[in-house]
PDB file of C-alpha atoms in Angstrom:
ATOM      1  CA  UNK A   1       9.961 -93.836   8.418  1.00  0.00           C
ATOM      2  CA  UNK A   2       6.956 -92.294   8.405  1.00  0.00           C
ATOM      3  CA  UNK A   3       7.295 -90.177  11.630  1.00  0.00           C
ATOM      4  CA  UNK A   4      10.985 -89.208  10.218  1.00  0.00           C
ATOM      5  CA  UNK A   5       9.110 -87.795   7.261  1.00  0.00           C
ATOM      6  CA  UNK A   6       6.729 -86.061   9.542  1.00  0.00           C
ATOM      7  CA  UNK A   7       9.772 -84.542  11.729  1.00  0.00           C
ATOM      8  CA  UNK A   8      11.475 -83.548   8.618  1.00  0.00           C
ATOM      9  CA  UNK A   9       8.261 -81.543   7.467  1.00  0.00           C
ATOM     10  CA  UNK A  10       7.568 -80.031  10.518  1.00  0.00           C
ATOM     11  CA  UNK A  11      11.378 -78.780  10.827  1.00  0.00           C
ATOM     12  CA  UNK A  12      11.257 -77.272   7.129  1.00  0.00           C
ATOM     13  CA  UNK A  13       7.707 -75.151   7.903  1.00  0.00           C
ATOM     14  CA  UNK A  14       9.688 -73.850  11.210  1.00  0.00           C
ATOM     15  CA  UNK A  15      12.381 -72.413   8.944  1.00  0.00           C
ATOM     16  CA  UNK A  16       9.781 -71.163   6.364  1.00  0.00           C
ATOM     17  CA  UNK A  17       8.151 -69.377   8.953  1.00  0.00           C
ATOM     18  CA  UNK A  18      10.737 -67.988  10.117  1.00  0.00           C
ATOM     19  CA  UNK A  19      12.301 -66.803   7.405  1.00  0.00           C
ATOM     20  CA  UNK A  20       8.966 -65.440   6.321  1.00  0.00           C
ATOM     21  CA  UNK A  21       8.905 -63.581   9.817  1.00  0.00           C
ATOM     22  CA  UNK A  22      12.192 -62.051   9.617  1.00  0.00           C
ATOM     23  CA  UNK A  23      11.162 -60.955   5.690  1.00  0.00           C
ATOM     24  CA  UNK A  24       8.439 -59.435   6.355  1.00  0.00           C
ATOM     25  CA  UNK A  25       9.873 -58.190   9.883  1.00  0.00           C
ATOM     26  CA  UNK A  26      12.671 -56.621   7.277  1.00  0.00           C
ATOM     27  CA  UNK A  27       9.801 -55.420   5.072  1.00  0.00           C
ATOM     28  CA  UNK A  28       7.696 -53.341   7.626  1.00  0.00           C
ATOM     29  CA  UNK A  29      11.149 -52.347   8.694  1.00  0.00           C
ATOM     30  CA  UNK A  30      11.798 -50.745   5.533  1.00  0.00           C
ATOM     31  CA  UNK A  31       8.081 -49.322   5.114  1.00  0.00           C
ATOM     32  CA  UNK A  32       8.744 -47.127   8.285  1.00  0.00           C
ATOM     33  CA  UNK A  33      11.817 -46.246   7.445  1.00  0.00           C
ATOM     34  CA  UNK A  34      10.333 -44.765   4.147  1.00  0.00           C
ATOM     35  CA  UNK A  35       7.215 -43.243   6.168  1.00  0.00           C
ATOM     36  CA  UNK A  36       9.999 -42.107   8.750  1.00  0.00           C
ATOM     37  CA  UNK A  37      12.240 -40.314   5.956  1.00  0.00           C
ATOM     38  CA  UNK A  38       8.980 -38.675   4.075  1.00  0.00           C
ATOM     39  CA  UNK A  39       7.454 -37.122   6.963  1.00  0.00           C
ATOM     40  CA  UNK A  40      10.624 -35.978   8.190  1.00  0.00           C
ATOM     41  CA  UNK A  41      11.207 -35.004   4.385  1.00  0.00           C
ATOM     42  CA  UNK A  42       7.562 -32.828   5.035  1.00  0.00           C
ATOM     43  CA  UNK A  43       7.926 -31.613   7.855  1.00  0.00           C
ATOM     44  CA  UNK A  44      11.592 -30.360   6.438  1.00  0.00           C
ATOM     45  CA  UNK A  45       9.528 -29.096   3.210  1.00  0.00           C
ATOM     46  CA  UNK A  46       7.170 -27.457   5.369  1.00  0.00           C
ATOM     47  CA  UNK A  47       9.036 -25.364   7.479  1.00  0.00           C
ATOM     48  CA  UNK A  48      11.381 -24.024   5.170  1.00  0.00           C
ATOM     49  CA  UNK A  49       8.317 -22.974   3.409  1.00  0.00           C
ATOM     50  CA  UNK A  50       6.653 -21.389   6.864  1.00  0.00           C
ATOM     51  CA  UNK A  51       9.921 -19.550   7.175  1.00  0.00           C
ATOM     52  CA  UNK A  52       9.759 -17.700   3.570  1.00  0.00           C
ATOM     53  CA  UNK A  53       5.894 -16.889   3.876  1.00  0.00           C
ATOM     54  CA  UNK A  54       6.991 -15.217   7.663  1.00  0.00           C
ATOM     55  CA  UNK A  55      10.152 -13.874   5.639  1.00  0.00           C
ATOM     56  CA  UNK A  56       8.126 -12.171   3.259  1.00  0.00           C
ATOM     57  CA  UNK A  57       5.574 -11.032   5.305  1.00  0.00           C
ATOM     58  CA  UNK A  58       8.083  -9.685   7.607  1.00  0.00           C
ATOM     59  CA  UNK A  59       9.408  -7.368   4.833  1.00  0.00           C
ATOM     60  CA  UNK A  60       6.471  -6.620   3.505  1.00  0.00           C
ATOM     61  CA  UNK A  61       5.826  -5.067   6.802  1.00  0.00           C
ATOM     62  CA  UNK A  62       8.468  -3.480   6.935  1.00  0.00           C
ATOM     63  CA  UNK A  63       8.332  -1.952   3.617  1.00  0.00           C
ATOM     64  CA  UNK A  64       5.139  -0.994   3.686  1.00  0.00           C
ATOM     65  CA  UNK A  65       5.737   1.134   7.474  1.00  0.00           C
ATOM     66  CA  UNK A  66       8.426   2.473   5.669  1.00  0.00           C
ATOM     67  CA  UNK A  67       6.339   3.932   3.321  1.00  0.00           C
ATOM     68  CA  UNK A  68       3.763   4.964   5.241  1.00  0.00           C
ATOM     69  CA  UNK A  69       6.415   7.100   7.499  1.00  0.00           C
ATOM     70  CA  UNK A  70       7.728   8.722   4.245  1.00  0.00           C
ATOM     71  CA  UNK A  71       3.958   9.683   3.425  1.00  0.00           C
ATOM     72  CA  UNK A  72       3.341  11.224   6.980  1.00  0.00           C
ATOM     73  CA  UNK A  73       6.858  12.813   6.494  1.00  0.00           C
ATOM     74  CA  UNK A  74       5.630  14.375   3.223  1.00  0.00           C
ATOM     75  CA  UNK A  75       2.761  15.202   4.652  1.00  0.00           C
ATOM     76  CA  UNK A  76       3.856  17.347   7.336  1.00  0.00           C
ATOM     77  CA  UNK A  77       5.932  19.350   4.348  1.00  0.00           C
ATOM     78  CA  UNK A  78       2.701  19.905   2.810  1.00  0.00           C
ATOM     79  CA  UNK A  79       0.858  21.715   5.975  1.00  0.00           C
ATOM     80  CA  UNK A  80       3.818  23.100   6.701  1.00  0.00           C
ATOM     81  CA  UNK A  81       3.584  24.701   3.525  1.00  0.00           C
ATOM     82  CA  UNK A  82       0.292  25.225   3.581  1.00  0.00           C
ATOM     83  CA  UNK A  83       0.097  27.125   7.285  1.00  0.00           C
ATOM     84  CA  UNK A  84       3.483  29.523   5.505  1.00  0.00           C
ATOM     85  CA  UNK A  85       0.910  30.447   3.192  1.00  0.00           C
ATOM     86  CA  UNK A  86      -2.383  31.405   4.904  1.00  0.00           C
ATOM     87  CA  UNK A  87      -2.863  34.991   2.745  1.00  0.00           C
ATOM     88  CA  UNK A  88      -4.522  36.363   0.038  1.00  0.00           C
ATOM     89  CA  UNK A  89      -4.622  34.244  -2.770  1.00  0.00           C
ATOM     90  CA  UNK A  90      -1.743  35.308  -5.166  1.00  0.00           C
ATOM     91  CA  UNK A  91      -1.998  36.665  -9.225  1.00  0.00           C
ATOM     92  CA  UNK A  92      -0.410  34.369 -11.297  1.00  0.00           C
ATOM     93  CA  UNK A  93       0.947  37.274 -13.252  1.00  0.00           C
ATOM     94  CA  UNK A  94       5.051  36.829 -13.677  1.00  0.00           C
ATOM     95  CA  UNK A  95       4.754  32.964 -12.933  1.00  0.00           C
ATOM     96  CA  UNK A  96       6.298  31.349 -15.648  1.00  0.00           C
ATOM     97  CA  UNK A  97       2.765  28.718 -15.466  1.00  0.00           C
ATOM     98  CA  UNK A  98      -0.148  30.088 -17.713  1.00  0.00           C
ATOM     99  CA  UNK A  99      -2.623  28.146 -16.062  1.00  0.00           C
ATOM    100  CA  UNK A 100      -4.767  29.891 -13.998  1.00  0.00           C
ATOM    101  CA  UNK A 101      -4.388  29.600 -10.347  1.00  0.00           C
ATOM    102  CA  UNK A 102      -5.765  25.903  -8.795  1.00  0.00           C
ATOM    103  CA  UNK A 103      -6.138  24.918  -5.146  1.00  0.00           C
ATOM    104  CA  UNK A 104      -2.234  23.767  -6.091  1.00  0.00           C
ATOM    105  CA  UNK A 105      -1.024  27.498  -6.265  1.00  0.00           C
ATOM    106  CA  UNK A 106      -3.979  29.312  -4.328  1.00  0.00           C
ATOM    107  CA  UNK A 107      -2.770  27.410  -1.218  1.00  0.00           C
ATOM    108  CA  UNK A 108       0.900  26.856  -1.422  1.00  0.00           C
ATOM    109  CA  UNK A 109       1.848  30.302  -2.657  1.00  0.00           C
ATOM    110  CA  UNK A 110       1.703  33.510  -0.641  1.00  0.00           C
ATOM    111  CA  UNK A 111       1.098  37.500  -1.760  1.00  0.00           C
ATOM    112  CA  UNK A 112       4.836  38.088  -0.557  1.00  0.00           C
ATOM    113  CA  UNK A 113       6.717  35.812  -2.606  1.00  0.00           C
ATOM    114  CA  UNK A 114       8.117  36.799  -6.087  1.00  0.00           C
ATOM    115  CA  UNK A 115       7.890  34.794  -9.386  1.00  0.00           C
ATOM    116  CA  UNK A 116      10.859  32.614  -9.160  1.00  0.00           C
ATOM    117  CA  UNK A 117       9.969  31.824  -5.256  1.00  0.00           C
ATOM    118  CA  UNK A 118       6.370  31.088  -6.225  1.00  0.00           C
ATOM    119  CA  UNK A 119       7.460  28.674  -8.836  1.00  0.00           C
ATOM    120  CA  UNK A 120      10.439  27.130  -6.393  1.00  0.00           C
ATOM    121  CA  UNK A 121       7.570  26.451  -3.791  1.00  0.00           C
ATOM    122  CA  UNK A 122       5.792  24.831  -6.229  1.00  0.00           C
ATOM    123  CA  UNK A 123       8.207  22.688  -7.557  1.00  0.00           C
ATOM    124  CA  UNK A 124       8.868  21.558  -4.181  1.00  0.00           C
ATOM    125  CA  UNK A 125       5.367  20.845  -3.518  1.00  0.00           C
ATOM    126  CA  UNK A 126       5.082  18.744  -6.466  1.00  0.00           C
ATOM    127  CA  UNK A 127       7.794  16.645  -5.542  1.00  0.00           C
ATOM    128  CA  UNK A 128       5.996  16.540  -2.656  1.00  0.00           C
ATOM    129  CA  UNK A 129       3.098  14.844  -3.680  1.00  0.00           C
ATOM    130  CA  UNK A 130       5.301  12.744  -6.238  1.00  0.00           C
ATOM    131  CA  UNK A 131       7.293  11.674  -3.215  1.00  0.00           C
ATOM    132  CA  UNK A 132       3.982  10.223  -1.510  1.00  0.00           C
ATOM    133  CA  UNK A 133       2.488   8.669  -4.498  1.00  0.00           C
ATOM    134  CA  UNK A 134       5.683   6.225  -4.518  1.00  0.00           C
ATOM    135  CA  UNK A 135       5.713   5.808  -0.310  1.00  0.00           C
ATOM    136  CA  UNK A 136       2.357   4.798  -1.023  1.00  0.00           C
ATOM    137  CA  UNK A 137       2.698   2.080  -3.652  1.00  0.00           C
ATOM    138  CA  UNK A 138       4.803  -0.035  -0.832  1.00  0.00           C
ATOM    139  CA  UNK A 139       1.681  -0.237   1.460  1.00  0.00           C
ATOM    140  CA  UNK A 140      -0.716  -3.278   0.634  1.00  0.00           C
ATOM    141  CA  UNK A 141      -3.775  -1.779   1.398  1.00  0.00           C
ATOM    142  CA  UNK A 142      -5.511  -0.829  -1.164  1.00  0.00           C
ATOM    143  CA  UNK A 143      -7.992   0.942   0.677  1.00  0.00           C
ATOM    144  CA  UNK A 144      -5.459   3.221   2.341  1.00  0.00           C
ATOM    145  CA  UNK A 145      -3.754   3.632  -1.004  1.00  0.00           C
ATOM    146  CA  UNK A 146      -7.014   4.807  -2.560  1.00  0.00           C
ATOM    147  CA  UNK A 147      -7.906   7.111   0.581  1.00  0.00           C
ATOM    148  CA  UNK A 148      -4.441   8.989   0.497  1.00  0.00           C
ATOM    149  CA  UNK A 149      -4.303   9.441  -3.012  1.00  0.00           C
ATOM    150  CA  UNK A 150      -8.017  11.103  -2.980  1.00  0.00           C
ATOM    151  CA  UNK A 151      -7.063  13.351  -0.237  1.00  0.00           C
ATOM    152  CA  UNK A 152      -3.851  14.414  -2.222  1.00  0.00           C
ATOM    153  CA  UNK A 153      -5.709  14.785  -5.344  1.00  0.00           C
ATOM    154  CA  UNK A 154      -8.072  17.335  -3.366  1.00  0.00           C
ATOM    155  CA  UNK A 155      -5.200  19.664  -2.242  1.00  0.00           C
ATOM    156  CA  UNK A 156      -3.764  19.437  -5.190  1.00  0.00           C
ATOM    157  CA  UNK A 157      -6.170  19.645  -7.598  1.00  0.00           C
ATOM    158  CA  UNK A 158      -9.317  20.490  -6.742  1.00  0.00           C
ATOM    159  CA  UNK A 159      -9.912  24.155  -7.592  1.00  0.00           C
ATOM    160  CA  UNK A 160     -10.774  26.116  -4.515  1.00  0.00           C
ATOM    161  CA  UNK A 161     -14.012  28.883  -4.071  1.00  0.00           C
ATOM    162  CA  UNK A 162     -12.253  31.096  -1.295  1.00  0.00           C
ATOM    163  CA  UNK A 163      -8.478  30.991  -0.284  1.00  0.00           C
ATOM    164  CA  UNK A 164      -9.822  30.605   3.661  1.00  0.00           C
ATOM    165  CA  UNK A 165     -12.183  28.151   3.142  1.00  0.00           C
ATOM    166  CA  UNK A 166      -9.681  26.314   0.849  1.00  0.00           C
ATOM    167  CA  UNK A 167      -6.795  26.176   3.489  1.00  0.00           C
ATOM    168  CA  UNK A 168      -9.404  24.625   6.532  1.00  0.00           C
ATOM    169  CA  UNK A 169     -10.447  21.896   3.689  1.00  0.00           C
ATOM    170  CA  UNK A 170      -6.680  21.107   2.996  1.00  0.00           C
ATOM    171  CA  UNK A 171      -5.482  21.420   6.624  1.00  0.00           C
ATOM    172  CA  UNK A 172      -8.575  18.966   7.123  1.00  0.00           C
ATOM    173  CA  UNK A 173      -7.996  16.477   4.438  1.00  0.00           C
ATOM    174  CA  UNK A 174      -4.139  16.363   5.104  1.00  0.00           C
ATOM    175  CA  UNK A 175      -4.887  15.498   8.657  1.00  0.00           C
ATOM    176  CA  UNK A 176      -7.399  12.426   7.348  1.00  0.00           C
ATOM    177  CA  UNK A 177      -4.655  10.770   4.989  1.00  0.00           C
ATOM    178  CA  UNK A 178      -2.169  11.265   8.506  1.00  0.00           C
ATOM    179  CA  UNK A 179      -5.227   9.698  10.607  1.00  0.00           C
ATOM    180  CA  UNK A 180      -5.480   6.938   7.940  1.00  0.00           C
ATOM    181  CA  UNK A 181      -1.782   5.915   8.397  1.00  0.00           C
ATOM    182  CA  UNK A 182      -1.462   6.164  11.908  1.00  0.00           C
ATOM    183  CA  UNK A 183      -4.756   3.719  11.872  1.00  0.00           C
ATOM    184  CA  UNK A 184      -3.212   1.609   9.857  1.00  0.00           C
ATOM    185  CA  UNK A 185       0.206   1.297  11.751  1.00  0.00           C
ATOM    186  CA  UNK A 186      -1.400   0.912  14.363  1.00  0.00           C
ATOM    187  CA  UNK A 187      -3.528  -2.237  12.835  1.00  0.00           C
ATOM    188  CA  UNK A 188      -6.836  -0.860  13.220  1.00  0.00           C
ATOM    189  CA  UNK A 189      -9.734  -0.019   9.819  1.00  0.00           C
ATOM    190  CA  UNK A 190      -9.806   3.213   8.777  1.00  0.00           C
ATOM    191  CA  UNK A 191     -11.496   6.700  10.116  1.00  0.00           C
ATOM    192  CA  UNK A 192     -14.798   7.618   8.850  1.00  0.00           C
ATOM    193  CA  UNK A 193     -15.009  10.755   6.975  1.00  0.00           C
ATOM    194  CA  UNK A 194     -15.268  14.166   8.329  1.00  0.00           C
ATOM    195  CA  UNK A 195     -18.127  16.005   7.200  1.00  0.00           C
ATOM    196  CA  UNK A 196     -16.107  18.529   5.863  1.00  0.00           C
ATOM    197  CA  UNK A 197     -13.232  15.567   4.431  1.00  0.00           C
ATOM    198  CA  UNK A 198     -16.101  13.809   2.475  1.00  0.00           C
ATOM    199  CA  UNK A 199     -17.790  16.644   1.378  1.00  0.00           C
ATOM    200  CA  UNK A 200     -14.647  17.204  -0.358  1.00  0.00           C
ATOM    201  CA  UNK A 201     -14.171  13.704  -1.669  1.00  0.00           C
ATOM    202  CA  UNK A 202     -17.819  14.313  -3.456  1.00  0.00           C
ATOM    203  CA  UNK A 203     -16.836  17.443  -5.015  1.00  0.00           C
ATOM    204  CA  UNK A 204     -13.705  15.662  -6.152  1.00  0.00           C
ATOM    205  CA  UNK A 205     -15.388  12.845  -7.897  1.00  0.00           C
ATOM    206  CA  UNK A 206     -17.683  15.299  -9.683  1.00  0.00           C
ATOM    207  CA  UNK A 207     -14.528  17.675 -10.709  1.00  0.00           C
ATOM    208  CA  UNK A 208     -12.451  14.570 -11.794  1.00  0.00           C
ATOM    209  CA  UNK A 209     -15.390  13.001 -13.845  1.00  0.00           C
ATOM    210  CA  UNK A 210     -16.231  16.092 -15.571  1.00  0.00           C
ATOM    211  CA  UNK A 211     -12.854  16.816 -15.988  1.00  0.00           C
ATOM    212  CA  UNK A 212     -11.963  13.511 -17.854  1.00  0.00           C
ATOM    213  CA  UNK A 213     -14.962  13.727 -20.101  1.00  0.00           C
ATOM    214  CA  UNK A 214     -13.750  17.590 -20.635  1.00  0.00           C
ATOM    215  CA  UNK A 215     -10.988  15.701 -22.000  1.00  0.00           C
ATOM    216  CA  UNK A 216     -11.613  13.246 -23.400  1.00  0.00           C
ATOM    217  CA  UNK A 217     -13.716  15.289 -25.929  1.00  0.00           C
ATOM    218  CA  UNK A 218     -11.085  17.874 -26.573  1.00  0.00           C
ATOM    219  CA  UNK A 219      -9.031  14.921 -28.039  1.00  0.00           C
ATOM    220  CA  UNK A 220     -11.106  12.771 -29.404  1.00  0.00           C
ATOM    221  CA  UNK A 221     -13.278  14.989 -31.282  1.00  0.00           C
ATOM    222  CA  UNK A 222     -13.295  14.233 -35.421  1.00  0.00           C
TER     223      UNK A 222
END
């Protein structure tokens, strides 16, 4: 009786075991699967999320070399313009602006052109520079953004001393925002200055600042 009692204990622990085998067999089972299905969820997660960062990067690329061949296009209009107006600087008498004449009108409008061709030219060459401000705003860089819009700020702003000296210090500056651009196609850092190109960007800083406090007091004055 005894050893029947024994057999019959030893028999039930056999089927505990294994029943606790296969459950916790079925249990790891289940684990991996889980571990399986997140990773795979991850990696899924992931790559989808690889893709829209390359995506975006890609067409942020490809915006921003779009812009930066509509600014070198514009650019080329402007020396173009420029080089077709290499004389004597004109009066402003008969042009329908009052302002006396800046680096905008010394160097984009010739002796030889009448009133309503002086003020066609520089309509054209304001849309000009409006045209690159917006190329500009799809390129990243700010750096490059800042550079270009100095050296368009200088031809069109900064009031010249001498109609010959003027056109060599626009020619120059135009060529450092195309220099910039192609630098930055190409994926390298920016030029340095030209002596001439920074000496330029100085007197621009001084004109600008003591043009904005000019300003500033005319309309803010009690």
């Amino acid at each position: 009786m005894g050893m029947w009692l024994v057999e019959q204990l030893a028999a039930r622990l056999l089927r505990n075991s294994a029943v606790v085998s296969d459950v916790t067999a079925g249990i790891f089972a289940l684990g991996g699967a889980i571990v399986g299905g997140l990773a795979t969820l991850a990696g899924t997660v992931w790559e989808q999320h690889r893709q829209s960062r390359t995506a975006r990067s890609e067409r942020l690329e490809e915006m921003a070399k779009a812009g930066v061949d509509a600014a070198m296009t514009e650019l080329l209009e402007v020396q173009t313009a420029l080089r077709a107006a290499k004389t004597q600087v004109p009066s402003a008498k008969g042009s329908s602006y009052e302002e006396p004449p800046s680096t905008f009108m010394a160097a984009f409008l010739g002796k030889d052109l009448t009133p309503e061709e002086r003020d066609e030219r520089l309509h054209h060459m304001m849309d000009c520079r409006s045209r690159i401000s917006i190329a500009m705003q799809r390129v990243p860089s700010y750096e490059l953004r800042v550079r270009v819009d100095i050296d368009t700020s200088i031809i069109f702003g900064l009031p010249p001393t001498e109609s010959e000296s003027a056109f060599t210090r626009n020619m120059e500056v135009c060529r450092d925002a195309e220099w910039c651009l192609g630098a930055y196609l190409r994926g390298e850092p920016l030029p340095s200055l030209m002596p001439t190109v920074a000496k330029a960007h100085a007197e621009w800083r001084k004109f600008s600042s003591e043009y904005n406090a000019a300003w500033h007091r005319k309309h803010h004055t009690l």
